[in-house]
Amino acid sequence: MNKKIDQQAADNIRALAVAMVEKANSGHPGGPMGGADFMHILYSEFFNYDPSDMSWAFRDRFFMDAGHLSTLMYAQYYLLGNYKKEDIANFRQWGSITPGHPEVDVARGIENTSGPLGQGHTMGVGAAIAGKFLQARFGEWMDHKVYGFISDGGIQEEISQGAGRIAGHLGLSNFIMFFDSNDIQLSTPTDEVTTEDTEMKYKSWGWNVITINGHNHDEIRKALQNANNQTEKPTLIIGKTIMGKGCLTLNGDMYEGHCELHGQPIGHTGADFTKTLLNLGANPESPFDIFSDVSSFYQNLLTQKIAKAAKKKAKIASWKSGNEELSDKLDFFLSGKLPALDFESIEHKDGLASRAASSGVLAYLAENVENMIVSSADLSNSDKTDGFLKKTHALKKGDFSGSFLQAGVAELTMACIANGIALHGGIIPVVATFFVFSDYMKPAIRLSGIQELGVKYVWTHDAFRVGEDGPTHQPVEQEAQIRLLEKLKNHSGNPSFLALRPADSAETSVAWKMALENTNSPTGLILSRQGIKDLPTKENSRYQEALAAEKGGYLVKEVENPDITLVANGSEVATLVSAAQILEVEHGLKVNIASIISEGLFRLQSKEYQNSIIPKNTSIFGLTAGLPVNLEGLVGDNGKVFGLEHFGYSAPATILDDKFGFTGEKVSKQVLKYLKIK
């Protein structure tokens, strides 16, 4: 412990944060100035990782919630050697590796993309769940910690309730979160928007809560020691800090705790850039320097951390040599590979709802994929994830031997937790709810896509056929929203999402196969509530024919020189089969039917393949239970899409099918009208 060097290091972080924002003329300097003391003590004395092996699976992890405090991370990691001076100086610039909000970059210590408040710490909860899950299977030596950092804004975001409740309920003693409580947010002091007692709130959820002076290094140290000794509860350290700690005016007066210091360069406020840097011990002429003594301290620190990690690795190696079978299993989990799976062996009864077919697949996966956590938002018996649950049991405090997370009614929280599980590694996360409630999950779905995470979303009750539950529960516009993500590229240049709406039980099995094999982007399975008539088999195996869905679309019915190609996905494909029978028998038309389970994936195929399924030189008719835009890109300008252009109504599903025109007979009439055949 060296109080002088500790203060210098914290002030160095402050100065760097101020300088980054000032040079970029954009950013948030005040918060990083307040959180600098905690970051330095955490990383210099408590945080366990290997600087020579940043992706070491058993490292501690830091999840930033307040992404606008990115300069706090960049400055700290610059001291640790993860960034170069030019990286810091190019904060928020084109091509820089120091963007305005942190983006996943494990090689430099960034564990999660953050920005939308509340999601970062919730992903940390997910990572802590993953740690407990693996520890239950491989031993207490897997004792790495997950640290979170949250601001007043993150505490206020509604998602914090779900994260706090679940973390406390599960007793995530490996999760330690620092709350940078400076009583200031972007546009107001916090007392203008809230009077809640945060300490009482978290205690009521079952957390260990410690309130400290966030600038007192001894108090920070003591709180982190307390948190690391916890075995029953997650810990919240409420650090009372000062926004813009260390800022001075041109006259040399203190200028701290002001709202305007939150979200703009301090030179645009009542503070003075030069006087503030001088007060912090920095050189205004060279503001991106690491102080000489601080540099020496951190160089020695890196050597110590590598040595400490080496001891831990030796302990792990000893465990591995004495537990070869478990060791191989752990390595396999962490590899991200799948075991050999035989989806064709999964038997389905005739005419199942695709949610029921999914239940059968999940039951099979529960017995064959050991590193999967399935979660449901209080709907397991309706979204049919209970097929998985019946083969395992729920995670609970003190017992993480199960594989099912009962999230309660918290769709967004559940989805963010899944992102954190995926970021941790070693586990496949699956989350489920009704499709209409994907609306609650959109912020997390978006971050799944940005971070290129293989989260699996199961959405059931996929259309107005929810029936008597009425318009609040009947998705109409949701598929169009999700399919937009198939058109949106991630930073790797690939579609940011894979949306799969299977047409029958065989396609549901194939959809699950596709979802599990898609590890670099999230996948959504959009499943029916009602039974669906199985599609006709051309040869011997419906499953083998459904494997063509792996190209995003294929012909389930094919004739030479068709008069028309009918296009749909999901439940509507079977309706087209019924309509085609009428068109052929009663009107002598030759009909092809295309099942397009994923337009995004279909569009990745060759033009020749696409044209072989939906030929441009024929009439094309699309049927969708959602907005017509779902299929308009597939049928083209000369085609016709019959869809739903209004909210649903409360009535039995069969009645709605008839009223809305979604029966084989009524669809056939729509086709004839399109073809101008009377």
XYZ file of C-alpha atoms in Angstrom:
678
model
C 0.000 0.000 0.000
C 1.420 3.360 -1.059
C -0.957 6.235 -0.448
C 1.069 8.626 -2.554
C 1.187 6.401 -5.612
C -2.459 5.449 -5.178
C -3.442 9.121 -5.285
C -1.163 9.811 -8.234
C -2.619 6.900 -10.176
C -6.202 8.005 -9.536
C -5.341 11.570 -10.524
C -3.585 10.285 -13.643
C -6.804 8.493 -14.633
C -8.760 11.699 -14.046
C -6.366 13.752 -16.129
C -6.438 11.274 -18.990
C -10.240 11.179 -18.984
C -10.422 14.976 -19.074
C -7.842 15.157 -21.873
C -9.576 12.525 -24.025
C -12.913 14.329 -23.883
C -11.332 17.749 -24.407
C -9.416 16.665 -27.517
C -12.416 14.828 -28.981
C -14.649 17.782 -28.060
C -17.160 15.104 -27.088
C -17.774 12.782 -24.175
C -18.404 12.562 -20.440
C -15.524 13.643 -18.177
C -17.199 14.169 -14.786
C -18.135 10.569 -13.996
C -14.709 9.084 -14.790
C -13.140 11.682 -12.506
C -15.374 10.422 -9.700
C -14.798 6.711 -10.325
C -11.021 6.836 -10.749
C -10.194 5.918 -7.145
C -12.285 2.750 -7.210
C -10.878 1.624 -10.548
C -7.283 2.010 -9.457
C -7.745 0.134 -6.181
C -9.787 -2.604 -7.877
C -7.264 -3.267 -10.639
C -4.118 -2.796 -8.601
C -5.109 -4.911 -5.593
C -8.064 -7.181 -6.327
C -8.634 -7.897 -10.000
C -7.199 -11.260 -11.053
C -6.253 -11.782 -14.686
C -3.223 -12.608 -16.807
C -1.911 -9.593 -18.768
C -0.074 -12.027 -21.052
C -3.242 -14.067 -21.711
C -6.199 -11.681 -21.786
C -8.727 -14.299 -22.904
C -7.850 -16.699 -20.070
C -11.145 -18.411 -19.324
C -10.765 -18.199 -15.545
C -9.998 -14.483 -15.280
C -12.034 -12.021 -13.262
C -14.369 -10.004 -15.455
C -15.381 -6.351 -15.358
C -18.766 -5.335 -16.783
C -19.278 -1.637 -17.341
C -22.886 -0.480 -17.224
C -22.310 3.251 -17.636
C -20.845 3.083 -21.131
C -20.555 6.856 -21.283
C -17.750 6.442 -18.733
C -15.624 4.728 -21.371
C -12.699 7.081 -20.720
C -12.506 5.665 -17.196
C -11.873 2.224 -18.660
C -9.549 3.396 -21.406
C -7.447 5.410 -18.953
C -7.206 2.517 -16.485
C -6.358 0.013 -19.211
C -3.804 2.439 -20.687
C -2.002 2.349 -17.342
C -2.156 -1.454 -17.573
C -0.607 -1.411 -21.030
C -3.724 -2.440 -22.981
C -3.792 0.764 -25.035
C -1.138 2.996 -26.569
C -0.928 6.749 -26.199
C -2.242 7.297 -29.742
C -5.268 5.126 -28.939
C -6.142 7.354 -26.018
C -5.515 10.518 -28.025
C -7.863 9.292 -30.781
C -10.843 8.772 -28.493
C -14.149 8.803 -30.416
C -12.461 9.189 -33.816
C -12.991 7.209 -37.032
C -11.055 3.943 -36.994
C -10.115 4.341 -33.341
C -10.126 1.379 -30.948
C -11.421 3.732 -28.249
C -15.027 4.389 -29.360
C -17.382 6.686 -27.492
C -19.008 3.750 -25.701
C -17.030 0.562 -25.004
C -17.351 -2.282 -27.492
C -16.347 -5.874 -26.775
C -12.575 -6.203 -27.038
C -11.408 -8.919 -24.663
C -7.791 -8.533 -25.792
C -7.840 -5.058 -24.233
C -10.030 -5.892 -21.235
C -13.430 -4.799 -22.576
C -15.807 -7.645 -21.710
C -19.057 -6.135 -22.987
C -20.485 -3.522 -25.283
C -22.352 -0.988 -23.169
C -24.207 2.241 -23.601
C -27.938 1.692 -23.080
C -28.046 2.030 -19.305
C -28.945 -0.967 -17.180
C -27.843 -3.618 -19.644
C -24.151 -3.708 -18.757
C -24.525 -4.736 -15.136
C -27.301 -7.169 -16.072
C -24.911 -8.871 -18.477
C -22.553 -9.059 -15.502
C -25.258 -10.923 -13.591
C -25.446 -13.350 -16.518
C -21.688 -13.882 -16.439
C -21.890 -14.552 -12.694
C -24.619 -17.141 -13.294
C -22.361 -18.770 -15.885
C -19.516 -18.846 -13.369
C -21.697 -20.516 -10.735
C -23.049 -23.007 -13.301
C -19.554 -24.100 -14.295
C -18.277 -24.118 -10.723
C -21.083 -26.512 -9.745
C -19.849 -28.941 -12.392
C -16.087 -28.601 -12.176
C -15.178 -27.554 -8.659
C -14.710 -24.730 -6.199
C -11.390 -23.784 -7.808
C -13.471 -21.921 -10.402
C -13.796 -18.959 -8.079
C -13.234 -16.007 -10.408
C -15.245 -12.875 -9.690
C -17.449 -10.702 -11.852
C -17.291 -6.975 -11.125
C -19.885 -4.471 -12.265
C -19.818 -0.680 -12.377
C -23.103 1.215 -12.408
C -24.170 4.854 -12.294
C -27.257 6.677 -11.028
C -28.831 6.275 -14.450
C -28.312 2.525 -14.485
C -29.804 2.240 -11.004
C -32.894 4.083 -12.258
C -33.412 2.041 -15.435
C -36.247 -0.426 -14.860
C -34.072 -3.381 -15.821
C -32.083 -2.897 -12.611
C -35.072 -4.266 -10.689
C -34.970 -7.560 -12.569
C -31.197 -7.838 -12.329
C -31.181 -6.992 -8.640
C -34.004 -9.383 -7.828
C -32.504 -12.329 -9.705
C -28.942 -11.811 -8.467
C -30.128 -11.613 -4.863
C -32.541 -14.526 -5.206
C -29.798 -16.755 -6.618
C -27.219 -15.610 -4.061
C -24.609 -14.640 -6.657
C -21.773 -14.135 -4.212
C -19.320 -13.980 -7.126
C -20.890 -10.714 -8.337
C -19.560 -7.450 -6.897
C -20.906 -4.124 -8.160
C -19.700 -0.592 -7.518
C -22.375 2.101 -7.630
C -20.799 5.446 -8.511
C -23.272 7.509 -6.509
C -22.467 11.143 -7.262
C -26.050 12.462 -7.097
C -25.715 13.975 -10.581
C -27.077 12.827 -13.919
C -27.021 14.345 -17.380
C -29.702 17.002 -17.065
C -30.532 17.209 -13.353
C -29.357 16.344 -9.870
C -30.783 12.965 -8.860
C -32.936 14.465 -6.113
C -35.133 15.992 -8.814
C -36.143 12.540 -10.091
C -35.918 10.095 -7.179
C -36.137 9.812 -3.402
C -35.639 6.063 -3.144
C -33.259 4.479 -0.634
C -30.972 2.431 -2.867
C -29.302 0.673 0.049
C -32.632 -0.546 1.431
C -33.789 -1.585 -2.024
C -30.826 -3.854 -2.661
C -30.880 -5.238 0.864
C -34.514 -6.202 0.341
C -33.404 -8.214 -2.705
C -30.902 -10.113 -0.577
C -27.713 -8.199 -1.368
C -24.807 -7.398 0.879
C -24.678 -3.586 0.745
C -21.765 -1.408 1.854
C -21.824 2.385 1.682
C -18.463 4.184 1.584
C -16.696 7.380 0.646
C -15.799 6.502 -2.938
C -12.653 8.621 -2.795
C -11.266 7.072 0.399
C -8.882 4.336 -0.686
C -8.926 2.570 2.660
C -12.723 2.373 2.598
C -12.685 1.102 -0.992
C -10.114 -1.518 -0.038
C -12.074 -2.661 3.005
C -15.324 -2.875 1.020
C -13.706 -4.985 -1.701
C -12.219 -7.305 0.913
C -15.660 -7.706 2.487
C -17.222 -8.399 -0.920
C -14.584 -10.959 -1.865
C -15.184 -12.816 1.400
C -18.921 -13.096 0.734
C -20.240 -16.623 0.218
C -24.011 -16.065 0.299
C -24.899 -12.778 -1.392
C -23.953 -10.457 -4.240
C -22.414 -7.224 -3.030
C -23.294 -3.636 -3.865
C -20.653 -1.078 -2.887
C -22.288 2.345 -2.860
C -19.433 4.763 -3.367
C -20.391 8.341 -2.611
C -18.319 10.256 -5.145
C -18.026 13.780 -6.532
C -18.841 14.547 -10.158
C -15.792 16.169 -11.751
C -13.515 15.436 -8.796
C -10.474 17.716 -9.027
C -11.849 20.345 -11.413
C -10.727 23.942 -10.948
C -11.862 27.265 -12.396
C -9.543 29.649 -14.188
C -9.101 31.453 -10.861
C -8.064 28.245 -9.139
C -11.300 27.725 -7.217
C -12.778 24.225 -6.844
C -15.484 23.474 -9.404
C -16.822 20.028 -8.505
C -20.241 18.383 -8.314
C -21.879 20.384 -11.078
C -24.366 18.842 -13.488
C -22.716 20.454 -16.514
C -19.535 18.440 -15.875
C -21.383 15.244 -16.778
C -21.662 15.273 -20.536
C -19.341 17.800 -22.185
C -15.668 18.831 -22.194
C -14.833 20.646 -18.976
C -13.557 23.558 -21.075
C -17.176 24.181 -22.047
C -18.166 24.554 -18.384
C -17.147 26.738 -15.489
C -14.001 24.620 -15.084
C -10.680 25.360 -16.740
C -8.849 22.616 -18.642
C -5.301 23.796 -17.943
C -5.806 24.608 -14.269
C -7.559 21.272 -13.729
C -4.739 19.261 -15.315
C -2.173 21.128 -13.247
C -4.217 20.420 -10.124
C -4.154 16.710 -10.991
C -0.395 16.708 -11.510
C -0.539 16.430 -15.308
C 1.305 18.414 -17.954
C -1.192 20.407 -20.055
C 1.345 20.444 -22.906
C 1.447 16.643 -22.943
C -1.839 15.551 -21.338
C -1.743 11.918 -22.492
C 1.396 11.011 -20.590
C 1.461 8.417 -17.836
C 3.098 9.905 -14.765
C 6.612 8.539 -14.272
C 6.016 6.999 -10.835
C 2.654 5.617 -11.927
C 4.259 3.998 -14.979
C 6.870 2.266 -12.812
C 4.212 1.113 -10.370
C 2.058 -0.420 -13.092
C 4.995 -2.100 -14.815
C 5.790 -3.879 -11.553
C 2.102 -4.631 -11.051
C 1.859 -6.408 -14.414
C 4.750 -8.668 -13.460
C 3.028 -9.496 -10.191
C -0.284 -10.273 -11.897
C 1.361 -12.587 -14.419
C 3.095 -14.413 -11.575
C -0.133 -14.707 -9.581
C -2.000 -16.004 -12.630
C 0.774 -18.550 -13.207
C 0.196 -19.955 -9.720
C -3.517 -20.233 -10.412
C -2.826 -21.906 -13.746
C -0.530 -24.421 -12.040
C -3.328 -25.231 -9.593
C -5.722 -25.713 -12.508
C -3.206 -27.907 -14.332
C -2.947 -30.091 -11.243
C -6.722 -30.432 -11.120
C -6.819 -31.291 -14.819
C -4.230 -34.030 -14.470
C -6.225 -35.618 -11.673
C -9.611 -35.224 -13.366
C -9.034 -36.035 -17.018
C -12.651 -36.779 -17.913
C -13.969 -33.620 -16.299
C -11.100 -31.647 -17.776
C -11.933 -32.836 -21.280
C -15.571 -31.921 -20.728
C -14.632 -28.430 -19.528
C -12.351 -27.891 -22.519
C -15.178 -29.022 -24.794
C -17.624 -26.592 -23.168
C -15.185 -23.714 -23.576
C -14.449 -24.639 -27.186
C -17.949 -23.626 -28.239
C -18.364 -26.854 -30.171
C -21.478 -29.011 -30.198
C -21.695 -32.708 -29.358
C -22.872 -35.069 -32.084
C -26.639 -34.590 -32.329
C -29.183 -36.633 -34.246
C -32.132 -34.327 -34.823
C -33.751 -36.809 -37.180
C -34.152 -39.263 -34.304
C -36.520 -36.875 -32.515
C -40.018 -38.179 -33.140
C -43.013 -35.869 -33.374
C -46.690 -36.696 -33.348
C -48.723 -35.614 -36.362
C -50.034 -32.081 -36.606
C -48.193 -30.547 -33.658
C -47.943 -26.866 -32.915
C -44.359 -25.870 -33.621
C -44.014 -24.845 -29.953
C -44.877 -28.453 -29.042
C -42.392 -29.784 -31.585
C -39.817 -27.435 -30.061
C -40.594 -28.918 -26.652
C -39.646 -32.346 -27.978
C -36.397 -30.988 -29.356
C -35.611 -29.280 -26.046
C -36.238 -32.521 -24.162
C -33.705 -34.192 -26.440
C -31.206 -31.346 -25.983
C -31.565 -31.493 -22.205
C -30.190 -35.021 -22.324
C -27.529 -34.397 -24.958
C -26.185 -30.846 -24.515
C -24.883 -30.483 -20.973
C -23.766 -26.856 -21.205
C -27.091 -25.214 -21.993
C -29.100 -22.880 -19.769
C -32.726 -22.415 -20.796
C -34.757 -19.584 -19.322
C -38.382 -18.587 -19.505
C -40.204 -15.437 -18.401
C -42.787 -17.246 -16.259
C -44.149 -19.098 -19.292
C -42.371 -22.454 -19.395
C -45.636 -24.413 -19.590
C -46.903 -22.171 -22.419
C -43.771 -21.553 -24.458
C -43.083 -25.266 -23.907
C -39.567 -24.858 -22.588
C -40.865 -27.200 -19.901
C -39.786 -29.956 -22.284
C -36.281 -29.030 -21.164
C -37.205 -28.290 -17.546
C -38.720 -31.750 -17.073
C -35.295 -33.244 -17.758
C -33.446 -31.014 -15.284
C -34.291 -28.573 -12.486
C -34.126 -24.858 -11.863
C -31.060 -22.985 -10.700
C -31.395 -21.849 -7.108
C -29.325 -20.323 -4.358
C -26.696 -22.794 -3.239
C -27.526 -25.262 -6.027
C -26.477 -24.514 -9.590
C -26.481 -28.148 -10.668
C -29.644 -27.575 -12.710
C -29.864 -25.978 -16.134
C -33.079 -23.937 -16.084
C -33.373 -20.296 -15.038
C -36.802 -19.221 -13.836
C -36.482 -15.533 -14.717
C -39.924 -14.459 -13.596
C -41.790 -11.790 -15.538
C -38.724 -9.926 -16.759
C -38.208 -10.386 -20.490
C -35.562 -7.681 -20.958
C -33.618 -8.742 -17.878
C -33.708 -12.366 -18.998
C -32.397 -11.474 -22.457
C -29.586 -9.320 -21.040
C -28.617 -12.128 -18.670
C -28.406 -14.430 -21.694
C -26.016 -11.982 -23.348
C -23.845 -12.078 -20.235
C -23.875 -15.883 -20.172
C -22.760 -15.899 -23.804
C -20.033 -13.324 -23.132
C -18.672 -15.392 -20.266
C -18.313 -18.410 -22.536
C -18.726 -22.137 -22.094
C -22.540 -22.141 -21.989
C -25.297 -21.897 -24.621
C -28.087 -19.544 -23.455
C -31.706 -19.988 -24.542
C -34.504 -17.583 -23.559
C -38.227 -17.908 -24.198
C -41.451 -15.919 -24.050
C -44.456 -15.066 -26.218
C -43.542 -13.442 -29.545
C -45.521 -10.288 -28.806
C -43.317 -9.749 -25.745
C -40.221 -9.640 -27.907
C -41.080 -5.937 -27.800
C -39.846 -5.908 -24.210
C -36.585 -7.563 -25.285
C -35.563 -5.391 -28.252
C -32.736 -3.475 -26.504
C -31.051 -6.734 -25.506
C -31.708 -8.353 -28.884
C -29.959 -5.394 -30.483
C -26.924 -5.816 -28.216
C -26.929 -9.551 -28.978
C -26.556 -8.583 -32.619
C -23.931 -5.892 -32.077
C -21.834 -8.192 -29.894
C -22.306 -11.142 -32.296
C -23.537 -13.477 -29.562
C -25.055 -16.896 -30.196
C -28.082 -16.394 -27.934
C -31.139 -18.464 -28.869
C -34.529 -16.739 -28.599
C -37.663 -18.892 -28.491
C -40.825 -16.950 -29.281
C -44.138 -18.774 -29.267
C -47.762 -17.738 -29.914
C -46.517 -16.299 -33.175
C -49.646 -14.772 -34.751
C -53.241 -13.621 -34.356
C -54.147 -17.283 -33.817
C -53.477 -16.687 -30.128
C -57.199 -16.069 -30.441
C -59.176 -15.266 -27.324
C -56.252 -13.482 -25.664
C -56.960 -10.643 -28.042
C -54.914 -7.907 -29.697
C -52.566 -7.265 -26.770
C -51.212 -10.804 -27.137
C -51.488 -11.224 -30.903
C -48.271 -10.350 -32.760
C -48.829 -8.663 -36.099
C -45.923 -6.260 -36.608
C -43.320 -8.210 -34.594
C -42.062 -10.434 -37.406
C -41.408 -7.415 -39.608
C -39.361 -5.852 -36.816
C -37.287 -8.961 -36.205
C -36.743 -9.609 -39.907
C -35.247 -6.117 -40.246
C -32.337 -7.381 -38.158
C -31.675 -10.012 -40.821
C -31.078 -7.112 -43.226
C -28.814 -5.252 -40.781
C -25.126 -6.172 -40.986
C -22.933 -6.573 -37.910
C -19.347 -5.315 -37.813
C -18.162 -8.582 -39.342
C -20.291 -7.837 -42.394
C -22.791 -10.619 -41.743
C -26.526 -10.460 -40.959
C -26.902 -9.433 -37.339
C -29.730 -11.891 -36.675
C -31.168 -15.166 -37.943
C -34.981 -15.328 -37.739
C -36.535 -18.772 -38.284
C -40.252 -19.431 -38.540
C -40.665 -23.162 -39.217
C -43.653 -24.529 -41.133
C -44.105 -27.868 -39.342
C -42.479 -30.240 -36.851
C -39.728 -31.361 -39.216
C -38.781 -27.778 -39.982
C -38.813 -27.063 -36.250
C -36.187 -29.754 -35.691
C -34.130 -28.306 -38.537
C -34.588 -24.790 -37.141
C -33.135 -25.919 -33.815
C -30.222 -27.500 -35.661
C -29.628 -24.215 -37.487
C -29.905 -22.211 -34.270
C -27.361 -24.307 -32.402
C -24.931 -24.235 -35.298
C -25.234 -20.445 -35.580
C -22.676 -19.339 -32.994
C -21.736 -15.871 -34.268
C -25.107 -14.143 -34.203
C -28.368 -14.484 -32.265
C -31.160 -16.696 -33.573
C -34.905 -16.394 -33.065
C -37.293 -19.343 -33.393
C -40.822 -18.069 -34.076
C -43.267 -20.812 -33.147
C -47.007 -21.403 -33.340
C -49.480 -21.881 -30.533
C -51.926 -23.894 -32.639
C -51.403 -27.237 -34.333
C -50.090 -27.223 -37.903
C -50.785 -29.894 -40.469
C -47.494 -31.503 -41.445
C -46.300 -30.687 -44.929
C -46.459 -33.469 -47.510
C -43.421 -35.686 -47.970
C -42.143 -36.038 -51.523
C -40.056 -39.174 -51.001
C -39.424 -40.989 -47.717
C -38.218 -38.557 -45.055
C -39.876 -35.259 -44.254
C -36.897 -34.346 -42.043
C -34.405 -34.924 -44.853
C -36.475 -32.741 -47.148
C -36.789 -30.055 -44.465
C -32.988 -29.854 -44.279
C -33.257 -27.731 -47.419
C -34.450 -25.003 -45.024
C -30.776 -24.579 -44.122
C -30.578 -22.455 -47.275
C -33.274 -20.184 -45.899
C -35.949 -21.408 -48.288
C -36.928 -24.303 -50.520
C -39.822 -25.766 -52.469
C -42.122 -27.996 -50.458
C -44.224 -28.583 -53.553
C -42.754 -28.484 -57.043
C -44.079 -28.991 -60.568
C -42.605 -28.201 -63.970
C -43.565 -24.890 -65.572
C -45.735 -23.660 -62.694
C -48.477 -21.126 -63.325
C -47.808 -19.582 -59.932
C -45.447 -19.859 -56.979
C -46.995 -19.497 -53.539
C -44.669 -18.183 -50.809
C -44.971 -18.258 -47.016
C -43.319 -19.357 -43.795
C -44.578 -20.860 -40.576
C -48.233 -21.829 -40.225
C -49.196 -20.230 -43.514
C -47.277 -22.799 -45.582
C -49.794 -25.499 -44.634
C -52.593 -23.088 -45.528
C -51.006 -22.679 -48.969
C -50.944 -26.463 -49.379
C -54.685 -26.506 -48.748
C -55.226 -23.615 -51.163
C -53.069 -25.281 -53.828
C -55.256 -28.366 -53.768
C -58.281 -26.233 -54.626
C -56.407 -24.333 -57.327
C -55.190 -27.536 -58.966
C -58.310 -29.678 -58.686
C -60.938 -27.033 -59.353
C -59.067 -24.646 -61.652
C -56.373 -26.762 -63.305
C -53.485 -24.548 -62.209
C -49.947 -25.802 -61.725
C -48.654 -24.600 -58.368
C -45.283 -24.464 -56.624
C -45.047 -23.716 -52.892
C -41.954 -22.176 -51.301
C -41.303 -22.282 -47.566
C -38.963 -19.396 -46.731
C -37.994 -19.962 -43.116
C -35.480 -17.073 -43.223
C -35.389 -14.400 -45.903
C -32.026 -13.177 -44.608
C -30.412 -16.569 -45.061
C -32.206 -17.139 -48.361
C -30.730 -13.900 -49.708
C -27.225 -15.207 -48.987
C -27.686 -18.009 -51.499
C -26.701 -17.717 -55.153
C -29.026 -15.846 -57.494
C -29.462 -19.082 -59.399
C -30.717 -20.879 -56.311
C -33.028 -18.037 -55.324
C -34.521 -17.960 -58.820
C -34.990 -21.726 -58.792
C -37.195 -21.388 -55.716
C -38.998 -18.130 -56.573
C -38.635 -17.709 -60.336
C -38.987 -14.163 -61.569
C -40.827 -15.167 -64.726
C -43.889 -16.540 -62.920
C -46.734 -15.109 -60.935
C -45.910 -15.007 -57.209
C -48.343 -14.852 -54.301
C -47.295 -14.515 -50.679
C -49.271 -15.280 -47.526
C -48.310 -13.989 -44.098
C -50.154 -13.700 -40.791
C -48.179 -10.529 -40.157
C -47.731 -7.307 -42.067
C -47.497 -7.782 -45.849
C -44.000 -6.254 -45.773
C -42.797 -9.590 -44.369
C -42.903 -11.058 -47.881
C -43.001 -8.086 -50.246
C -39.264 -8.263 -50.889
C -39.610 -11.900 -51.922
C -42.587 -11.627 -54.248
C -41.350 -8.489 -56.018
C -43.216 -5.613 -57.598
C -45.393 -7.833 -59.774
C -46.290 -10.204 -56.983
C -49.068 -9.999 -54.431
C -48.915 -10.456 -50.657
C -51.987 -11.169 -48.589
C -51.329 -10.306 -44.967
C -52.778 -8.621 -41.926
C -52.827 -4.832 -41.939
C -54.600 -4.262 -38.638
C -54.468 -5.398 -35.016
C -56.200 -8.654 -34.137
C -59.433 -9.227 -32.263
C -60.513 -11.459 -29.416
C -62.109 -14.676 -30.688
C -61.233 -18.349 -31.151
C -58.363 -18.921 -33.582
C -60.477 -20.791 -36.142
C -62.973 -17.950 -36.211
C -60.191 -15.412 -36.739
C -58.720 -17.517 -39.553
C -62.058 -17.388 -41.288
C -62.813 -13.731 -40.565
C -59.358 -12.581 -41.649
C -59.285 -14.775 -44.759
C -56.653 -17.304 -43.728
C -58.347 -20.545 -44.762
C -57.347 -22.614 -47.767
C -60.589 -21.757 -49.540
C -60.352 -18.011 -48.948
C -56.678 -17.890 -49.848
C -57.399 -19.722 -53.090
C -59.911 -16.985 -53.932
C -57.266 -14.346 -53.255
C -54.900 -16.146 -55.614
C -57.543 -16.308 -58.340
C -58.272 -12.623 -57.864
C -54.558 -11.859 -58.226
C -54.402 -13.997 -61.398
C -57.612 -12.330 -62.620
C -59.300 -15.691 -62.966
C -63.027 -15.807 -62.250
